[in-house]
PDB file of C-alpha atoms and ligand atoms in Angstrom:
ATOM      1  CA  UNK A   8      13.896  21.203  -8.710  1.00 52.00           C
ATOM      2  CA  UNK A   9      11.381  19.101  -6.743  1.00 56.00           C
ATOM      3  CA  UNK A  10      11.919  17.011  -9.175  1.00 57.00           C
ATOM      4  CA  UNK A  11      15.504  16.257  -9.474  1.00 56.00           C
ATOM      5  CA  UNK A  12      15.127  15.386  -5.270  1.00 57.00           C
ATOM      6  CA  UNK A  13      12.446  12.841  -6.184  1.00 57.00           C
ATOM      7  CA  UNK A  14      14.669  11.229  -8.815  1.00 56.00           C
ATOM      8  CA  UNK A  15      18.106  11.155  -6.241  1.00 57.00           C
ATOM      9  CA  UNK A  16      15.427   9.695  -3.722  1.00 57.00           C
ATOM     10  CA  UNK A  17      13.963   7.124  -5.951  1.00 54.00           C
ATOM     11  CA  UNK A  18      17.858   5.891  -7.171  1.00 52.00           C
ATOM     12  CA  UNK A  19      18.760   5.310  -3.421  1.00 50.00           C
ATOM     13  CA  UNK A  20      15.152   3.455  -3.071  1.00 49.00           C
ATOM     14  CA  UNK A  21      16.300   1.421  -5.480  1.00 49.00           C
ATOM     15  CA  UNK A  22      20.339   0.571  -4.618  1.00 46.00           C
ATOM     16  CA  UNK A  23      19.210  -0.104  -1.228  1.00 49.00           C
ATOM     17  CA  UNK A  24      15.490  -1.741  -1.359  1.00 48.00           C
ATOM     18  CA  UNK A  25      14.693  -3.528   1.570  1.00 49.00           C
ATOM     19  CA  UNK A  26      16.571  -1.439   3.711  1.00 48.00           C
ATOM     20  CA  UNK A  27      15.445   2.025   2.093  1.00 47.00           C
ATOM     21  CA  UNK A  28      12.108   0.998   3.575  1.00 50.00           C
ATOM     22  CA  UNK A  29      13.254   0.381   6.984  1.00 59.00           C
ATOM     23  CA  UNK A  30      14.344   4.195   6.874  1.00 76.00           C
ATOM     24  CA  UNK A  31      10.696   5.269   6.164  1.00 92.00           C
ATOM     25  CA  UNK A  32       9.232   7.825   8.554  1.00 96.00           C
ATOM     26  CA  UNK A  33       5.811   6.513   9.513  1.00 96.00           C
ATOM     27  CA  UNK A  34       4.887  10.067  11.081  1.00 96.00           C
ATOM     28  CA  UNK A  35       5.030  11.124   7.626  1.00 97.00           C
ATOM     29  CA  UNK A  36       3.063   8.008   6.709  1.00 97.00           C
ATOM     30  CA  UNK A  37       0.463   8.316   8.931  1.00 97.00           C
ATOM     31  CA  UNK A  38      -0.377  11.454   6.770  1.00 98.00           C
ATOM     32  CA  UNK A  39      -0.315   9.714   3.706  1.00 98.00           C
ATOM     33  CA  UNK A  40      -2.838   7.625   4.769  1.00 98.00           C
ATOM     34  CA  UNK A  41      -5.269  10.333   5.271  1.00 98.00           C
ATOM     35  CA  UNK A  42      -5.658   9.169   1.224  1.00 97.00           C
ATOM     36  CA  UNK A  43      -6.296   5.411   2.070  1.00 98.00           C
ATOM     37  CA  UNK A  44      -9.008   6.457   5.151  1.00 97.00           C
ATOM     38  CA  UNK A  45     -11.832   6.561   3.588  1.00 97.00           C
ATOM     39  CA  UNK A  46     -11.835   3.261   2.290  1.00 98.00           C
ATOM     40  CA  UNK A  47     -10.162   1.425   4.226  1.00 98.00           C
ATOM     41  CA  UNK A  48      -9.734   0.983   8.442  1.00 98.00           C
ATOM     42  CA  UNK A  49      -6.988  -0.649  10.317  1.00 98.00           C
ATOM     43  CA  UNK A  50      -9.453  -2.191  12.749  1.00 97.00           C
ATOM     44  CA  UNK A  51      -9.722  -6.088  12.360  1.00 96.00           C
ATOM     45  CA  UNK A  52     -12.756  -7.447  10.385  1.00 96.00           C
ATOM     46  CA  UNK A  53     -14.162  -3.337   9.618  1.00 98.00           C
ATOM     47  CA  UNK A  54     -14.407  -3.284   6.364  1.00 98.00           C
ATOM     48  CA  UNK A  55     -15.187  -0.135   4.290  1.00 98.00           C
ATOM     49  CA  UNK A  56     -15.631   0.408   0.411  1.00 98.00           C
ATOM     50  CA  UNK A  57     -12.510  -1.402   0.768  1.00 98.00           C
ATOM     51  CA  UNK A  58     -11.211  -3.977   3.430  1.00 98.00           C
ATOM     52  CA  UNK A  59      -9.184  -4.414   6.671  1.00 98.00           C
ATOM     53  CA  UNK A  60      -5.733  -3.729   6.601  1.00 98.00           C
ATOM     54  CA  UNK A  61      -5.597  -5.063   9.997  1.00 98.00           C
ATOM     55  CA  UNK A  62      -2.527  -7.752   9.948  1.00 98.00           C
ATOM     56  CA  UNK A  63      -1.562  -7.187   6.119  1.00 98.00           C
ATOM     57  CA  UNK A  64       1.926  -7.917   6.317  1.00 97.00           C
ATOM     58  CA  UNK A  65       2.388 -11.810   5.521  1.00 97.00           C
ATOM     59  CA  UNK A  66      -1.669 -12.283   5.057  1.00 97.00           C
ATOM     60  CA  UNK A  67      -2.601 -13.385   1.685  1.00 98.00           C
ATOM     61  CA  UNK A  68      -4.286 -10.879  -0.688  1.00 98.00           C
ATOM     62  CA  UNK A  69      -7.648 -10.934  -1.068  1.00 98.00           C
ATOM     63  CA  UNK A  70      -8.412 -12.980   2.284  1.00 98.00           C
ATOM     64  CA  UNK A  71      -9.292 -10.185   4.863  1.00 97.00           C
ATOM     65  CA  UNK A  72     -12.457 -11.875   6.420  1.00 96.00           C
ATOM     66  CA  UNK A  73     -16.478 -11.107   5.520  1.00 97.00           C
ATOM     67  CA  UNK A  74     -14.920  -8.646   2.310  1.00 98.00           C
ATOM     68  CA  UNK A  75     -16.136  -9.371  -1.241  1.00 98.00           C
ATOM     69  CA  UNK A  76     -13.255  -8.793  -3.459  1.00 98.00           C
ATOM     70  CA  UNK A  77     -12.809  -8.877  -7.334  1.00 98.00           C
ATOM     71  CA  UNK A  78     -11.343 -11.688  -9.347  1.00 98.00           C
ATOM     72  CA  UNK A  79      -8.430 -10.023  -9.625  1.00 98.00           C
ATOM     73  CA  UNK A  80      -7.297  -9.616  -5.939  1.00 97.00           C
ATOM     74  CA  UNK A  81      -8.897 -13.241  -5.252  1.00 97.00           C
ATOM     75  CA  UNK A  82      -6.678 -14.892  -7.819  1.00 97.00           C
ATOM     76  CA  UNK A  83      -3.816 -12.644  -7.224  1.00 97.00           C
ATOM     77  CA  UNK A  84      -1.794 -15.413  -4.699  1.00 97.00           C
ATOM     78  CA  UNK A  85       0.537 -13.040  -3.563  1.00 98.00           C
ATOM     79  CA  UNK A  86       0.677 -12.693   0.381  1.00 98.00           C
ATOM     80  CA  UNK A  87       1.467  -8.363   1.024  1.00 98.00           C
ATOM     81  CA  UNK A  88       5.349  -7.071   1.536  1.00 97.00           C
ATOM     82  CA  UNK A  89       6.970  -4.645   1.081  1.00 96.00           C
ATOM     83  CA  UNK A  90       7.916  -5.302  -2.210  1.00 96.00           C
ATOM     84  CA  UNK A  91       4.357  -6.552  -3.381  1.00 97.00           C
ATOM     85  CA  UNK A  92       2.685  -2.952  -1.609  1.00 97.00           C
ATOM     86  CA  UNK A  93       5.132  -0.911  -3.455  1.00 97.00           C
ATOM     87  CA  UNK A  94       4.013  -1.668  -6.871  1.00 97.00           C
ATOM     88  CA  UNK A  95       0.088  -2.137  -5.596  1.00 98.00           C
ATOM     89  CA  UNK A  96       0.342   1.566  -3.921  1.00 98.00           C
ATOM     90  CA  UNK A  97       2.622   3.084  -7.454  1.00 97.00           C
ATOM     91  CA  UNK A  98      -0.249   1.810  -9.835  1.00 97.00           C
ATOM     92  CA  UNK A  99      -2.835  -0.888  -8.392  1.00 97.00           C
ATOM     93  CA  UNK A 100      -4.483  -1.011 -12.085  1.00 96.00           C
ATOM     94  CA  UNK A 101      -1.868  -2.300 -13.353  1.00 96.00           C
ATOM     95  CA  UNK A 102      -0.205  -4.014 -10.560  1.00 97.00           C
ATOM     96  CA  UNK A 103      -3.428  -7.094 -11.020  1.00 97.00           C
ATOM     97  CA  UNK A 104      -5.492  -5.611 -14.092  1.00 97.00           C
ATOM     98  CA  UNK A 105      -8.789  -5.930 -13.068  1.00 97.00           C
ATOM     99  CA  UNK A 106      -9.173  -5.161  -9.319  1.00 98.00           C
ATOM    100  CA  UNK A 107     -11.730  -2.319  -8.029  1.00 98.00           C
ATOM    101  CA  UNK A 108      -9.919  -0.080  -5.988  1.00 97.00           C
ATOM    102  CA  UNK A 109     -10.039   3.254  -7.534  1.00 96.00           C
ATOM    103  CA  UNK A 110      -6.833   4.864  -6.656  1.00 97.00           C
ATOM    104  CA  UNK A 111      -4.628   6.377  -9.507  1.00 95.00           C
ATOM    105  CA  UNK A 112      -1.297   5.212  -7.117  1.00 97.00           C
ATOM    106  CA  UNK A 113       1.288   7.226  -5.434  1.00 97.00           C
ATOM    107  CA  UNK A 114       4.215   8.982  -7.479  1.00 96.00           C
ATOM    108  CA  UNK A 115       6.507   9.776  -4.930  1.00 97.00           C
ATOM    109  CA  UNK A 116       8.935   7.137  -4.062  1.00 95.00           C
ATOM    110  CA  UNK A 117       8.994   9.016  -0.288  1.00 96.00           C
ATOM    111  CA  UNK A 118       5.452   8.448   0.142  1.00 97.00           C
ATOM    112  CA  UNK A 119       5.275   5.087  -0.453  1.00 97.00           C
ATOM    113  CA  UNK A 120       8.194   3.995   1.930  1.00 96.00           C
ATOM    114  CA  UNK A 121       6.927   6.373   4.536  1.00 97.00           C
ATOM    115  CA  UNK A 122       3.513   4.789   4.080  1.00 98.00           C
ATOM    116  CA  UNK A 123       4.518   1.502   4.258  1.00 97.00           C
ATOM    117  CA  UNK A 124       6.552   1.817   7.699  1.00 96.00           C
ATOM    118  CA  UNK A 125       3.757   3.535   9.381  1.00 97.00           C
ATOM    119  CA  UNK A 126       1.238   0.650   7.766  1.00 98.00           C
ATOM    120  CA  UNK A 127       4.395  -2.136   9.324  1.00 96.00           C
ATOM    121  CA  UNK A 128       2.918  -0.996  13.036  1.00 96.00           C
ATOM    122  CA  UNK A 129      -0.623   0.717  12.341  1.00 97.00           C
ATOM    123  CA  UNK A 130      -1.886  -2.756  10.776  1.00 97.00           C
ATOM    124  CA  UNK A 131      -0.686  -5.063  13.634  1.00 94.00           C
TER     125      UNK A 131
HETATM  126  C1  LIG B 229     -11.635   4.719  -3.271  1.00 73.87           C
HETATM  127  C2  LIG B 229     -11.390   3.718  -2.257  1.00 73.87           C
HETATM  128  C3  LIG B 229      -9.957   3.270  -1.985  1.00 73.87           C
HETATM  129  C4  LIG B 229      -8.848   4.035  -1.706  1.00 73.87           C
HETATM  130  C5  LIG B 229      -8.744   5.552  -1.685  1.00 73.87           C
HETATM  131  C6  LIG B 229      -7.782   3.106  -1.420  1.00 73.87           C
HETATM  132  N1  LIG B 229      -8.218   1.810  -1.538  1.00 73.87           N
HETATM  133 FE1  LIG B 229      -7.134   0.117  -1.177  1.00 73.87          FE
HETATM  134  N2  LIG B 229      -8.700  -1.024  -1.798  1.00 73.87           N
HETATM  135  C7  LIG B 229      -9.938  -0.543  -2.167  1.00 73.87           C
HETATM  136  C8  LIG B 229     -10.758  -1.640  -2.644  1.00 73.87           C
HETATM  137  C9  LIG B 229     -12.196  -1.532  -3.175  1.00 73.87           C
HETATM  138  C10 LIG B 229      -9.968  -2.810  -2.531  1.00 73.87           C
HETATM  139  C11 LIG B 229     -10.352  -4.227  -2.937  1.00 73.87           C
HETATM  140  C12 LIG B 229      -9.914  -4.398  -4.393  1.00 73.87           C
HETATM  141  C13 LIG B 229     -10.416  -5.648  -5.065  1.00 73.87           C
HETATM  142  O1  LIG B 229     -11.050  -6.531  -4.456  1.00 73.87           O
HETATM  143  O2  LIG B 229     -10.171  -5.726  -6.271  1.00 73.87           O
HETATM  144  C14 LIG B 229      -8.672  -2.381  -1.981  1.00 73.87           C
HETATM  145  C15 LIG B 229      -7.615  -3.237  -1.700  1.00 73.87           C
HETATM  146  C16 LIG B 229      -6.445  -2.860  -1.072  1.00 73.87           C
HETATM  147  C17 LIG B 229      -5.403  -3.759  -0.629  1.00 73.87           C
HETATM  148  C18 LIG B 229      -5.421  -5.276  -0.751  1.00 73.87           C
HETATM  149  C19 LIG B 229      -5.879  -5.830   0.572  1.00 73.87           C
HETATM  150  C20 LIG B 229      -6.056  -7.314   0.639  1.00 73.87           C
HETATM  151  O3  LIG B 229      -6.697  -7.751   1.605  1.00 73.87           O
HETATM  152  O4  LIG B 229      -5.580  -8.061  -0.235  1.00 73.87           O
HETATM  153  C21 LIG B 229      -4.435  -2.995  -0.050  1.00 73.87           C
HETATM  154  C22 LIG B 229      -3.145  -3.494   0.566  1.00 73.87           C
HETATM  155  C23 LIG B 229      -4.859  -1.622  -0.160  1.00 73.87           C
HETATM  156  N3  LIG B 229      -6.082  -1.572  -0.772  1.00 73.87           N
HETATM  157  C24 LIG B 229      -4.149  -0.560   0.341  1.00 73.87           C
HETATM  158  C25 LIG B 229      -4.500   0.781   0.138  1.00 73.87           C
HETATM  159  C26 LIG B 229      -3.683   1.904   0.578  1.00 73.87           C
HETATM  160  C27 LIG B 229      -2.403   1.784   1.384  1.00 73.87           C
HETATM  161  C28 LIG B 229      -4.315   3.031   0.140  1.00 73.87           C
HETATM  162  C29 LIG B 229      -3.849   4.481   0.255  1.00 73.87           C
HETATM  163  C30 LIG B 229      -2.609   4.796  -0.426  1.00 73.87           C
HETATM  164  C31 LIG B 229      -5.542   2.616  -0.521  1.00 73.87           C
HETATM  165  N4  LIG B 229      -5.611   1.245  -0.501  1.00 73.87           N
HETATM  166  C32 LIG B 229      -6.495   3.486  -1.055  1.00 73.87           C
HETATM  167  C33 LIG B 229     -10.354   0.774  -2.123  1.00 73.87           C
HETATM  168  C34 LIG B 229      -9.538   1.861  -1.889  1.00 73.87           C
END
């Protein structure tokens, strides 16, 4: 039955895209993140295993400053939105083949747009 809510959450995702997002409850994202925090800080120029998120909305991937990234993420010439973090956060092996962060994705449409709100005012 969890299920079925997950499906009727992810069709509204979808009709209503951007603005499904600006719904997101970044209390509950803040706990999501508990699953990004060990690689990765919101403080500008700490890098982890992985680096910065500070100022990732609009910044171009693979530029955070003083981190060594793959190919992959250096090539990538995306700059982060919503729409680009969505599909990194569902499946980053897939979303640029070849990139090293080790993270089998989040499967819960809720997750992700909770995530990303809280990540809209945590990374600035
Ligand atoms: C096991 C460590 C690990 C975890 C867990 C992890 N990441 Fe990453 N992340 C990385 C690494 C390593 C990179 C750099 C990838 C590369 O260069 O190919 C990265 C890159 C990124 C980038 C691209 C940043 C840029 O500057 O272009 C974003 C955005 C990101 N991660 C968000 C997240 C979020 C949000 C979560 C939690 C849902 C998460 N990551 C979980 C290790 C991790």
């Amino acid at each position: 039955m969890r299920k079925s809510l997950g499906l009727a959450a992810a069709a509204v995702v979808f009709s209503f895209a951007t603005a499904a997002f600006a719904d997101g409850d970044a209390a509950k994202g803040q706990k999501v993140f508990m699953k990004c925090k060990t690689c990765h800080s919101l403080e500008a120029g700490k890098n982890m295993v992985g680096p910065s998120l500070h100022g990732l909305f609009g910044r171009k991937a693979g530029t955070a400053a003083g981190y060594k990234y793959s190919d992959a993420l250096k090539n990538a010439n995306i700059q982060w939105d919503e729409d680009h973090l969505e599909n990194w956060l569902k499946n980053p092996k897939t979303a640029f083949p070849g990139n090293k962060m080790i993270f089998v994705g989040l499967k819960k449409e809720d997750d992700i747009e909770n995530l990303i709100a809280y990540l809209k005012t945590a990374t600035k």
